[in-house]
Amino acid sequence: GQGYIKPGFSHIFVISAEGGSPRQLTKENYNHRGSLSWSPNGKEIFFSGNLTENWEYDFRNSEIYSVHTITQEIKTFTTQNGPDRQPSVSPNGKYISYLGFDDKVQAYQVSQLTIMDRYGENKRVLSNKLDRSIKRAIWSKDSKGLYILFEDKGKTTLAFMDLNGKISKITDELGGTTLGRPYASGSFSVSNDGKIAFTSGVNSQPSEVAITSLKSKESKVITDLNSDLLDYRSLGEVEEIWYKSSVDGRDIQGWIVYPFEYDKNNKYPIIIENHGGPILNYTANFSAEIQLYAAAGYIVFYPNPRGSTSYGEEFGNLLFNNYPGEDYNDVMDGLDTVIKKGNVDEDRLYVTGGSAGGIMTAWIIGKSNRFKAAVVAKPVMNWISKTLTADNYYGYANSRYPGQPWENFENYWKFSPISLVGNVETPTMVMVGMNDLRTPPSEAKQLYHALKLRKIETVLVEIPEASHGIASRPSNLITKIAHTIAWFDRYK
């Protein structure tokens, strides 16, 4: 939502803790970004960036550097072709840790935890046996290991990794502040005496602050921020399910949310809610959007099909040059699994999703007429126009599809949901934020205009002043949910 960048570059400054005039340490025409880490003697600051002439086009690459606080000399500590980031100097000053990977140019790669000595030598990957992306790493005060955050099978996990790569799990009860849809997230902080504060997430309430430690591994929630609201609300029960993909027998994870006072003897309409990314993952944490759908009388099913993170690099990379692909089958297999439970009214099937979830929704209604109605939010309809107009244009050529759009037109078109629009018979609401640069309004309008030309029931909802993160403003989140429920209720 930042919009187009203005001329200028990010630089590193220092200022006395007692106040005074800031002093600029970096001066060249490059961006010096990311988290900063001081050397114990206070003479160097470590950071990440891309200080090469081709930085503007070498978008996936960054290195670890240091700048001397007196001489302003910059040293380079990494050279691999990939995103090296989050440098952190150990408390004893012997090691530097960082996250990143050697870029193989594919849709998804796990982010590894690597350490090197104080001078950039003896690099070794600590997390190469984990096959999960490390989100954050914090040194223990004795420098004998790092507290790490990663996502595993839909759960955000906090653990301790020693310098031999041995992992000791602490808790997987983390949640974050993504109150709209149930994305996996979370954060933590470690005190000098080893106490850990973290955001504790459950499906019945937004995250609270909890404390634990590596020794006890027992958690205690120390805040109560939402009881004044939730004590007077009834929420839908959340059930985790696993099922087999009909494509290749892979295990796929998903969740079902039931309406309050759910009666096993009744039949209910169902909403499939597809997640964004697609390189992201849902979890069982609290979701205002999902709970409001359940409160409106719908069963809600949301899966993590192939391409989702937290199941390893191979699973996440199944979308390379194949998106949308068999992730469609994974979603539909999940729907059939829920239907087999016997409480879904098969005449009232609905589907929605935003961003990559909007792509999947548009793809689903282009391949199936099983659904009574659909809401396609902030979609990509045409990979050719998307790649050449969006703010993350660089994320597609080669890393998602081979070549640029003009070099591989047929392939880009083959995976564009607009190519299936001639099959769509489902009444479809199309929704987009008018300040969206990630999936520009022109993408949503392609679907809307095509359906109007085909005389398929459709409506276009334009949310003013909303960027790609529609839910960032509470009123916009309410607008999105209210429109979605109203559209589905119309086709009961």
Short mmCIF file of C-alpha atoms in Angstrom, two decimals:
data_model
loop_
_atom_site.label_atom_id
_atom_site.label_comp_id
_atom_site.label_asym_id
_atom_site.label_seq_id
_atom_site.Cartn_x
_atom_site.Cartn_y
_atom_site.Cartn_z
CA GLY A 1 0.00 0.00 0.00
CA GLN A 2 2.98 2.36 -0.10
CA GLY A 3 2.43 3.30 -3.72
CA TYR A 4 5.16 4.18 -6.19
CA ILE A 5 8.53 4.91 -4.63
CA LYS A 6 9.81 8.47 -4.52
CA PRO A 7 13.35 9.40 -5.62
CA GLY A 8 15.88 8.77 -2.87
CA PHE A 9 17.57 5.96 -0.96
CA SER A 10 17.40 4.46 2.53
CA HIS A 11 20.50 5.14 4.63
CA ILE A 12 21.81 4.29 8.09
CA PHE A 13 22.16 7.00 10.72
CA VAL A 14 23.35 6.98 14.31
CA ILE A 15 22.34 9.28 17.14
CA SER A 16 23.41 9.47 20.76
CA ALA A 17 21.08 7.71 23.20
CA GLU A 18 21.04 11.01 25.06
CA GLY A 19 19.85 12.90 21.98
CA GLY A 20 21.63 15.31 19.70
CA SER A 21 22.28 15.49 15.98
CA PRO A 22 22.02 12.35 13.84
CA ARG A 23 25.06 11.37 11.80
CA GLN A 24 24.72 9.64 8.41
CA LEU A 25 26.96 6.59 7.92
CA THR A 26 26.06 5.45 4.39
CA LYS A 27 26.06 7.73 1.36
CA GLU A 28 26.04 5.89 -1.96
CA ASN A 29 22.98 5.63 -4.23
CA TYR A 30 21.83 2.28 -2.87
CA ASN A 31 19.21 1.23 -0.35
CA HIS A 32 20.56 0.17 3.05
CA ARG A 33 17.65 -1.67 4.64
CA GLY A 34 16.52 -4.49 6.87
CA SER A 35 17.11 -5.11 10.54
CA LEU A 36 20.30 -3.67 12.02
CA SER A 37 22.69 -5.41 14.43
CA TRP A 38 25.50 -3.78 16.43
CA SER A 39 28.84 -5.44 17.03
CA PRO A 40 29.45 -5.82 20.80
CA ASN A 41 32.17 -3.15 20.74
CA GLY A 42 29.84 -0.67 19.05
CA LYS A 43 32.18 -0.05 16.12
CA GLU A 44 30.18 -1.77 13.37
CA ILE A 45 26.55 -2.03 12.31
CA PHE A 46 25.47 -5.03 10.24
CA PHE A 47 22.69 -4.69 7.67
CA SER A 48 21.38 -6.24 4.46
CA GLY A 49 21.10 -4.67 1.04
CA ASN A 50 22.12 -4.92 -2.58
CA LEU A 51 25.03 -2.57 -3.26
CA THR A 52 25.68 -3.68 -6.84
CA GLU A 53 25.22 -1.69 -10.03
CA ASN A 54 22.40 -3.97 -11.19
CA TRP A 55 20.47 -3.73 -7.88
CA GLU A 56 17.33 -2.38 -9.54
CA TYR A 57 16.92 -5.54 -11.64
CA ASP A 58 18.64 -8.07 -9.37
CA PHE A 59 15.53 -8.06 -7.20
CA ARG A 60 15.86 -11.44 -5.45
CA ASN A 61 19.41 -10.86 -4.29
CA SER A 62 20.75 -9.17 -1.16
CA GLU A 63 23.93 -9.51 0.88
CA ILE A 64 25.09 -8.99 4.44
CA TYR A 65 27.27 -5.91 4.96
CA SER A 66 28.73 -3.92 7.83
CA VAL A 67 29.46 -0.22 8.10
CA HIS A 68 32.10 1.12 10.50
CA THR A 69 30.65 3.79 12.76
CA ILE A 70 33.83 5.90 12.66
CA THR A 71 35.52 5.30 9.29
CA GLN A 72 32.26 4.55 7.43
CA GLU A 73 34.04 1.66 5.68
CA ILE A 74 31.62 -0.93 4.27
CA LYS A 75 32.55 -4.63 4.27
CA THR A 76 30.80 -7.43 2.39
CA PHE A 77 30.18 -10.71 4.23
CA THR A 78 28.10 -12.81 1.78
CA THR A 79 28.17 -13.35 -1.96
CA GLN A 80 25.65 -16.09 -2.77
CA ASN A 81 22.96 -15.34 -5.33
CA GLY A 82 19.93 -15.07 -3.10
CA PRO A 83 18.25 -13.03 -0.37
CA ASP A 84 20.57 -12.86 2.65
CA ARG A 85 18.89 -10.88 5.43
CA GLN A 86 18.37 -10.35 9.18
CA PRO A 87 22.04 -10.30 10.24
CA SER A 88 22.55 -10.70 13.97
CA VAL A 89 25.82 -10.67 15.92
CA SER A 90 26.03 -13.15 18.80
CA PRO A 91 26.37 -11.61 22.30
CA ASN A 92 29.93 -12.94 22.64
CA GLY A 93 30.86 -11.37 19.31
CA LYS A 94 32.12 -14.64 17.76
CA TYR A 95 29.36 -15.33 15.24
CA ILE A 96 27.01 -13.63 12.82
CA SER A 97 23.74 -15.32 11.95
CA TYR A 98 21.54 -14.54 8.98
CA LEU A 99 18.61 -15.93 7.01
CA GLY A 100 18.49 -16.66 3.28
CA PHE A 101 19.10 -19.20 0.54
CA ASP A 102 21.10 -19.81 -2.59
CA ASP A 103 18.53 -18.91 -5.26
CA LYS A 104 17.67 -21.79 -7.59
CA VAL A 105 15.06 -19.56 -9.34
CA GLN A 106 11.84 -21.35 -8.55
CA ALA A 107 8.44 -20.52 -7.08
CA TYR A 108 9.36 -21.31 -3.47
CA GLN A 109 12.50 -22.01 -1.46
CA VAL A 110 12.85 -22.45 2.28
CA SER A 111 14.78 -19.74 4.07
CA GLN A 112 17.76 -21.25 5.92
CA LEU A 113 19.53 -20.15 9.10
CA THR A 114 23.28 -19.76 8.52
CA ILE A 115 26.07 -18.67 10.85
CA MET A 116 29.59 -17.45 10.08
CA ASP A 117 32.47 -16.25 12.18
CA ARG A 118 33.06 -12.62 13.04
CA TYR A 119 35.01 -12.02 9.83
CA GLY A 120 32.64 -13.77 7.43
CA GLU A 121 34.48 -17.10 7.23
CA ASN A 122 33.39 -20.67 8.04
CA LYS A 123 29.78 -20.31 6.90
CA ARG A 124 27.55 -23.25 7.78
CA VAL A 125 23.81 -23.80 7.47
CA LEU A 126 22.28 -24.85 10.79
CA SER A 127 18.74 -25.56 9.59
CA ASN A 128 19.37 -27.75 6.52
CA LYS A 129 17.58 -30.72 8.11
CA LEU A 130 14.42 -28.80 9.02
CA ASP A 131 12.87 -28.20 5.54
CA ARG A 132 10.89 -25.26 6.89
CA SER A 133 11.48 -21.53 6.36
CA ILE A 134 13.00 -19.77 9.36
CA LYS A 135 11.05 -16.55 9.89
CA ARG A 136 13.13 -15.08 12.68
CA ALA A 137 16.17 -16.00 14.77
CA ILE A 138 17.32 -14.46 18.08
CA TRP A 139 20.57 -15.37 19.83
CA SER A 140 20.49 -16.77 23.35
CA LYS A 141 22.39 -14.63 25.84
CA ASP A 142 25.08 -17.31 26.23
CA SER A 143 25.61 -17.49 22.43
CA LYS A 144 25.09 -21.26 22.45
CA GLY A 145 22.15 -21.20 20.05
CA LEU A 146 19.25 -19.25 18.66
CA TYR A 147 15.54 -19.05 19.32
CA ILE A 148 13.80 -19.58 15.98
CA LEU A 149 10.33 -19.11 14.53
CA PHE A 150 9.01 -21.29 11.71
CA GLU A 151 5.71 -22.60 10.38
CA ASP A 152 5.01 -26.32 10.42
CA LYS A 153 1.80 -27.89 9.09
CA GLY A 154 -0.23 -24.76 9.58
CA LYS A 155 1.15 -23.90 13.02
CA THR A 156 3.60 -21.14 13.93
CA THR A 157 6.26 -22.82 16.04
CA LEU A 158 8.83 -21.42 18.46
CA ALA A 159 11.91 -23.55 19.10
CA PHE A 160 15.56 -23.41 20.14
CA MET A 161 18.33 -24.47 17.76
CA ASP A 162 21.84 -25.09 19.09
CA LEU A 163 25.00 -24.54 17.07
CA ASN A 164 24.91 -28.15 15.84
CA GLY A 165 21.44 -27.72 14.38
CA LYS A 166 19.63 -29.66 17.11
CA ILE A 167 16.07 -28.36 17.58
CA SER A 168 14.15 -28.23 20.87
CA LYS A 169 10.51 -27.31 20.37
CA ILE A 170 9.12 -24.82 22.89
CA THR A 171 5.54 -24.14 21.73
CA ASP A 172 3.39 -24.13 18.60
CA GLU A 173 0.64 -21.98 20.12
CA LEU A 174 1.66 -18.76 18.41
CA GLY A 175 -0.76 -16.46 16.66
CA GLY A 176 -0.49 -12.97 15.26
CA THR A 177 -2.58 -9.92 14.59
CA THR A 178 -4.00 -10.89 11.19
CA LEU A 179 -7.58 -10.68 12.39
CA GLY A 180 -9.22 -10.87 8.97
CA ARG A 181 -8.44 -14.25 7.46
CA PRO A 182 -6.69 -17.02 9.46
CA TYR A 183 -3.12 -16.66 8.23
CA ALA A 184 -0.32 -18.22 10.26
CA SER A 185 1.71 -15.54 12.02
CA GLY A 186 3.22 -14.62 15.38
CA SER A 187 6.11 -12.93 17.14
CA PHE A 188 8.25 -13.34 20.23
CA SER A 189 10.90 -11.66 22.37
CA VAL A 190 13.51 -13.10 24.76
CA SER A 191 14.56 -11.44 28.03
CA ASN A 192 18.06 -11.42 29.49
CA ASP A 193 17.17 -14.17 31.95
CA GLY A 194 15.66 -16.46 29.29
CA LYS A 195 11.98 -15.70 29.67
CA ILE A 196 10.12 -15.65 26.37
CA ALA A 197 7.15 -13.44 25.60
CA PHE A 198 5.08 -14.46 22.58
CA THR A 199 1.75 -13.82 20.93
CA SER A 200 -0.45 -16.74 21.92
CA GLY A 201 -3.07 -17.61 19.34
CA VAL A 202 -6.16 -19.81 19.60
CA ASN A 203 -9.25 -20.08 17.42
CA SER A 204 -11.60 -18.66 20.05
CA GLN A 205 -10.03 -15.21 20.45
CA PRO A 206 -7.44 -12.84 18.99
CA SER A 207 -3.88 -13.27 20.22
CA GLU A 208 -2.88 -12.50 23.78
CA VAL A 209 0.60 -12.10 25.27
CA ALA A 210 1.95 -15.23 26.96
CA ILE A 211 5.23 -16.12 28.61
CA THR A 212 7.26 -19.33 28.60
CA SER A 213 10.88 -20.48 28.72
CA LEU A 214 13.13 -23.06 27.13
CA LYS A 215 13.43 -24.95 30.41
CA SER A 216 9.78 -25.15 31.43
CA LYS A 217 8.07 -25.01 28.00
CA GLU A 218 4.88 -24.28 29.91
CA SER A 219 2.95 -21.23 28.75
CA LYS A 220 1.07 -18.69 30.82
CA VAL A 221 -1.21 -16.10 29.21
CA ILE A 222 -0.73 -12.74 30.97
CA THR A 223 -3.19 -10.48 29.11
CA ASP A 224 -6.95 -10.48 28.62
CA LEU A 225 -7.67 -7.95 25.93
CA ASN A 226 -10.96 -9.04 24.40
CA SER A 227 -13.13 -10.62 27.08
CA ASP A 228 -15.30 -7.50 27.25
CA LEU A 229 -16.40 -8.31 23.70
CA LEU A 230 -16.07 -12.08 23.38
CA ASP A 231 -17.79 -12.94 26.66
CA TYR A 232 -20.94 -11.81 24.90
CA ARG A 233 -20.35 -13.61 21.62
CA SER A 234 -20.73 -17.24 20.58
CA LEU A 235 -18.18 -18.54 18.11
CA GLY A 236 -18.18 -21.41 15.63
CA GLU A 237 -16.26 -24.56 16.47
CA VAL A 238 -13.10 -25.16 14.40
CA GLU A 239 -12.18 -28.69 13.29
CA GLU A 240 -8.90 -29.72 11.64
CA ILE A 241 -9.09 -32.33 8.87
CA TRP A 242 -6.59 -34.17 6.69
CA TYR A 243 -7.48 -35.81 3.40
CA LYS A 244 -5.80 -37.40 0.38
CA SER A 245 -5.33 -35.58 -2.92
CA SER A 246 -6.96 -37.43 -5.80
CA VAL A 247 -4.04 -36.34 -7.99
CA ASP A 248 -1.14 -38.05 -6.26
CA GLY A 249 -2.30 -39.20 -2.83
CA ARG A 250 -0.58 -36.36 -0.95
CA ASP A 251 -1.85 -35.47 2.49
CA ILE A 252 -3.68 -32.12 2.44
CA GLN A 253 -4.64 -30.14 5.53
CA GLY A 254 -7.74 -28.02 6.00
CA TRP A 255 -10.15 -26.70 8.60
CA ILE A 256 -13.93 -26.69 8.97
CA VAL A 257 -15.76 -24.02 10.97
CA TYR A 258 -19.31 -24.84 12.02
CA PRO A 259 -22.14 -22.40 12.73
CA PHE A 260 -22.97 -21.80 16.39
CA GLU A 261 -25.49 -24.35 17.70
CA TYR A 262 -24.60 -26.63 14.81
CA ASP A 263 -27.05 -29.53 14.55
CA LYS A 264 -25.67 -32.74 13.06
CA ASN A 265 -29.16 -33.66 11.90
CA ASN A 266 -29.45 -30.60 9.65
CA LYS A 267 -27.99 -29.64 6.27
CA TYR A 268 -26.07 -26.39 5.90
CA PRO A 269 -24.76 -24.26 3.04
CA ILE A 270 -20.97 -24.24 2.77
CA ILE A 271 -18.42 -21.57 1.81
CA ILE A 272 -14.99 -22.53 0.52
CA GLU A 273 -12.53 -19.78 1.49
CA ASN A 274 -9.26 -19.89 -0.49
CA HIS A 275 -6.09 -18.34 0.90
CA GLY A 276 -3.84 -15.81 -0.78
CA GLY A 277 -0.18 -15.98 -1.63
CA PRO A 278 -0.29 -18.62 -2.99
CA ILE A 279 2.98 -19.09 -1.09
CA LEU A 280 1.33 -18.67 2.33
CA ASN A 281 -0.66 -20.83 4.72
CA TYR A 282 -3.78 -20.78 6.83
CA THR A 283 -4.02 -22.00 10.40
CA ALA A 284 -6.69 -22.58 13.06
CA ASN A 285 -6.25 -19.19 14.73
CA PHE A 286 -9.00 -16.65 15.30
CA SER A 287 -10.47 -15.10 12.15
CA ALA A 288 -13.14 -12.41 12.22
CA GLU A 289 -14.04 -13.07 8.59
CA ILE A 290 -14.44 -16.82 8.95
CA GLN A 291 -16.37 -16.52 12.20
CA LEU A 292 -18.79 -13.99 10.68
CA TYR A 293 -19.50 -16.36 7.79
CA ALA A 294 -20.25 -19.10 10.32
CA ALA A 295 -22.42 -16.70 12.33
CA ALA A 296 -24.47 -16.13 9.16
CA GLY A 297 -25.33 -19.84 9.12
CA TYR A 298 -22.67 -21.24 6.80
CA ILE A 299 -20.22 -24.08 7.28
CA VAL A 300 -16.84 -22.71 6.20
CA PHE A 301 -14.03 -24.84 4.78
CA TYR A 302 -10.54 -23.45 4.22
CA PRO A 303 -7.66 -25.66 3.01
CA ASN A 304 -3.90 -25.45 2.49
CA PRO A 305 -3.54 -26.98 -1.00
CA ARG A 306 -0.23 -27.67 -2.71
CA GLY A 307 1.85 -24.53 -2.98
CA SER A 308 1.10 -23.62 0.63
CA THR A 309 4.04 -23.05 2.94
CA SER A 310 4.79 -24.98 6.17
CA TYR A 311 4.91 -28.39 4.44
CA GLY A 312 8.41 -28.20 2.98
CA GLU A 313 10.10 -26.85 -0.10
CA GLU A 314 8.99 -29.57 -2.50
CA PHE A 315 5.30 -29.13 -1.58
CA GLY A 316 5.48 -25.34 -1.90
CA ASN A 317 7.29 -25.50 -5.22
CA LEU A 318 4.68 -27.75 -6.88
CA LEU A 319 3.23 -24.57 -8.41
CA PHE A 320 6.41 -23.79 -10.37
CA ASN A 321 5.28 -23.30 -13.98
CA ASN A 322 2.02 -24.93 -12.90
CA TYR A 323 -0.16 -22.29 -11.26
CA PRO A 324 -3.06 -22.65 -11.04
CA GLY A 325 -2.66 -26.40 -11.40
CA GLU A 326 -3.46 -29.38 -9.22
CA ASP A 327 -4.05 -27.04 -6.28
CA TYR A 328 -7.54 -26.79 -7.82
CA ASN A 329 -7.97 -30.56 -7.34
CA ASP A 330 -6.77 -30.29 -3.74
CA VAL A 331 -9.44 -27.69 -2.97
CA MET A 332 -12.23 -29.68 -4.64
CA ASP A 333 -11.10 -32.90 -2.95
CA GLY A 334 -11.41 -31.10 0.37
CA LEU A 335 -14.92 -29.98 -0.47
CA ASP A 336 -15.91 -33.56 -1.31
CA THR A 337 -14.36 -34.75 1.94
CA VAL A 338 -16.48 -32.31 3.94
CA ILE A 339 -19.60 -33.24 1.96
CA LYS A 340 -19.06 -36.92 2.84
CA LYS A 341 -19.54 -36.00 6.49
CA GLY A 342 -23.22 -35.67 5.59
CA ASN A 343 -24.19 -32.20 6.75
CA VAL A 344 -23.63 -30.09 3.63
CA ASP A 345 -26.50 -29.05 1.40
CA GLU A 346 -25.02 -29.82 -2.03
CA ASP A 347 -27.47 -27.41 -3.66
CA ARG A 348 -25.93 -24.54 -1.70
CA LEU A 349 -22.20 -24.52 -2.40
CA TYR A 350 -20.37 -21.16 -2.41
CA VAL A 351 -16.77 -20.17 -3.03
CA THR A 352 -14.65 -17.10 -2.33
CA GLY A 353 -11.10 -15.93 -1.71
CA GLY A 354 -8.85 -12.92 -2.12
CA SER A 355 -5.63 -12.33 -4.07
CA ALA A 356 -4.34 -15.83 -4.89
CA GLY A 357 -7.60 -16.98 -3.31
CA GLY A 358 -9.38 -14.80 -5.85
CA ILE A 359 -7.37 -16.45 -8.60
CA MET A 360 -8.36 -19.88 -7.32
CA THR A 361 -12.02 -18.85 -7.05
CA ALA A 362 -12.05 -17.56 -10.63
CA TRP A 363 -10.28 -20.74 -11.76
CA ILE A 364 -12.80 -22.94 -9.91
CA ILE A 365 -15.86 -21.34 -11.50
CA GLY A 366 -14.14 -21.63 -14.88
CA LYS A 367 -13.76 -25.37 -14.41
CA SER A 368 -16.88 -26.27 -12.41
CA ASN A 369 -20.53 -25.19 -12.30
CA ARG A 370 -21.23 -26.80 -8.92
CA PHE A 371 -21.44 -23.50 -7.05
CA LYS A 372 -24.54 -21.40 -6.49
CA ALA A 373 -22.52 -18.17 -6.30
CA ALA A 374 -18.94 -16.90 -6.03
CA VAL A 375 -17.14 -13.82 -4.74
CA VAL A 376 -13.83 -13.19 -6.50
CA ALA A 377 -11.82 -10.65 -4.46
CA LYS A 378 -8.77 -8.77 -5.79
CA PRO A 379 -7.89 -11.42 -8.39
CA VAL A 380 -5.32 -11.85 -11.12
CA MET A 381 -7.29 -12.69 -14.23
CA ASN A 382 -4.61 -12.25 -16.87
CA TRP A 383 -0.98 -13.07 -16.08
CA ILE A 384 0.22 -11.04 -19.05
CA SER A 385 -1.40 -7.77 -17.99
CA LYS A 386 -0.76 -8.49 -14.30
CA THR A 387 2.96 -9.02 -14.81
CA LEU A 388 3.29 -5.77 -16.73
CA THR A 389 1.20 -3.54 -14.44
CA ALA A 390 1.53 -4.77 -10.84
CA ASP A 391 3.98 -3.64 -8.17
CA ASN A 392 5.54 -7.11 -7.88
CA TYR A 393 5.99 -7.64 -11.62
CA TYR A 394 9.42 -9.12 -10.92
CA GLY A 395 7.96 -12.13 -9.11
CA TYR A 396 6.71 -13.96 -12.18
CA ALA A 397 9.15 -14.13 -15.08
CA ASN A 398 11.28 -17.28 -14.64
CA SER A 399 10.50 -17.73 -10.95
CA ARG A 400 6.84 -18.51 -11.71
CA TYR A 401 6.68 -18.96 -15.50
CA PRO A 402 9.58 -19.30 -17.95
CA GLY A 403 10.53 -16.06 -19.66
CA GLN A 404 8.81 -12.72 -19.93
CA PRO A 405 5.17 -12.53 -21.15
CA TRP A 406 6.19 -11.55 -24.68
CA GLU A 407 8.57 -14.52 -24.78
CA ASN A 408 6.10 -17.11 -23.52
CA PHE A 409 2.67 -15.74 -24.36
CA GLU A 410 0.91 -19.11 -24.64
CA ASN A 411 2.11 -20.31 -21.25
CA TYR A 412 1.10 -17.11 -19.44
CA TRP A 413 -2.31 -17.25 -21.11
CA LYS A 414 -2.83 -20.94 -20.34
CA PHE A 415 -2.67 -20.26 -16.60
CA SER A 416 -4.77 -17.07 -16.74
CA PRO A 417 -8.29 -17.52 -15.27
CA ILE A 418 -9.68 -15.20 -17.97
CA SER A 419 -8.92 -17.98 -20.48
CA LEU A 420 -11.72 -20.02 -18.84
CA VAL A 421 -14.29 -17.22 -18.61
CA GLY A 422 -16.29 -18.69 -21.51
CA ASN A 423 -17.18 -21.62 -19.25
CA VAL A 424 -18.45 -19.59 -16.29
CA GLU A 425 -22.15 -19.93 -15.42
CA THR A 426 -21.87 -19.04 -11.72
CA PRO A 427 -23.31 -15.70 -10.47
CA THR A 428 -20.17 -13.84 -9.46
CA MET A 429 -19.40 -10.77 -7.39
CA VAL A 430 -16.05 -9.18 -8.23
CA MET A 431 -14.40 -7.06 -5.54
CA VAL A 432 -11.23 -4.93 -5.46
CA GLY A 433 -9.65 -2.03 -3.59
CA MET A 434 -9.27 1.03 -5.77
CA ASN A 435 -5.71 1.69 -4.56
CA ASP A 436 -4.58 -1.90 -5.15
CA LEU A 437 -1.19 -2.07 -6.87
CA ARG A 438 -0.63 -5.80 -6.29
CA THR A 439 -3.71 -6.96 -8.20
CA PRO A 440 -4.77 -3.75 -9.94
CA PRO A 441 -8.47 -2.92 -10.43
CA SER A 442 -7.99 -3.52 -14.15
CA GLU A 443 -7.66 -7.25 -13.36
CA ALA A 444 -11.01 -7.38 -11.55
CA LYS A 445 -12.66 -5.37 -14.31
CA GLN A 446 -11.56 -7.90 -16.93
CA LEU A 447 -13.63 -10.56 -15.18
CA TYR A 448 -16.56 -8.24 -14.55
CA HIS A 449 -16.68 -6.97 -18.14
CA ALA A 450 -16.35 -10.47 -19.58
CA LEU A 451 -19.22 -11.76 -17.45
CA LYS A 452 -21.38 -8.78 -18.40
CA LEU A 453 -20.70 -9.45 -22.08
CA ARG A 454 -21.68 -13.08 -21.54
CA LYS A 455 -24.86 -12.01 -19.65
CA ILE A 456 -23.80 -13.90 -16.51
CA GLU A 457 -25.12 -12.38 -13.28
CA THR A 458 -22.35 -10.25 -11.84
CA VAL A 459 -21.67 -7.09 -9.86
CA LEU A 460 -18.47 -5.09 -9.35
CA VAL A 461 -17.66 -3.81 -5.83
CA GLU A 462 -14.98 -1.11 -5.76
CA ILE A 463 -13.73 -0.30 -2.26
CA PRO A 464 -12.45 3.30 -2.12
CA GLU A 465 -9.04 4.07 -0.59
CA ALA A 466 -8.31 0.36 -0.08
CA SER A 467 -4.97 -1.10 -1.12
CA HIS A 468 -4.31 -4.82 -1.56
CA GLY A 469 -4.74 -5.34 2.18
CA ILE A 470 -8.48 -4.59 2.23
CA ALA A 471 -8.73 -5.73 5.85
CA SER A 472 -6.10 -3.22 7.01
CA ARG A 473 -8.93 -0.76 7.73
CA PRO A 474 -11.69 -2.29 9.93
CA SER A 475 -14.47 -0.56 8.01
CA ASN A 476 -13.17 -2.09 4.76
CA LEU A 477 -13.04 -5.54 6.35
CA ILE A 478 -16.67 -5.13 7.43
CA THR A 479 -17.58 -3.96 3.92
CA LYS A 480 -15.92 -6.99 2.35
CA ILE A 481 -17.69 -9.47 4.64
CA ALA A 482 -21.10 -7.75 4.40
CA HIS A 483 -21.01 -7.74 0.59
CA THR A 484 -19.92 -11.38 0.45
CA ILE A 485 -22.67 -12.61 2.79
CA ALA A 486 -25.29 -10.50 1.02
CA TRP A 487 -24.31 -11.98 -2.36
CA PHE A 488 -24.41 -15.57 -1.10
CA ASP A 489 -27.69 -15.03 0.76
CA ARG A 490 -29.16 -13.77 -2.49
CA TYR A 491 -28.64 -17.24 -4.01
CA LYS A 492 -29.90 -19.42 -1.19
#
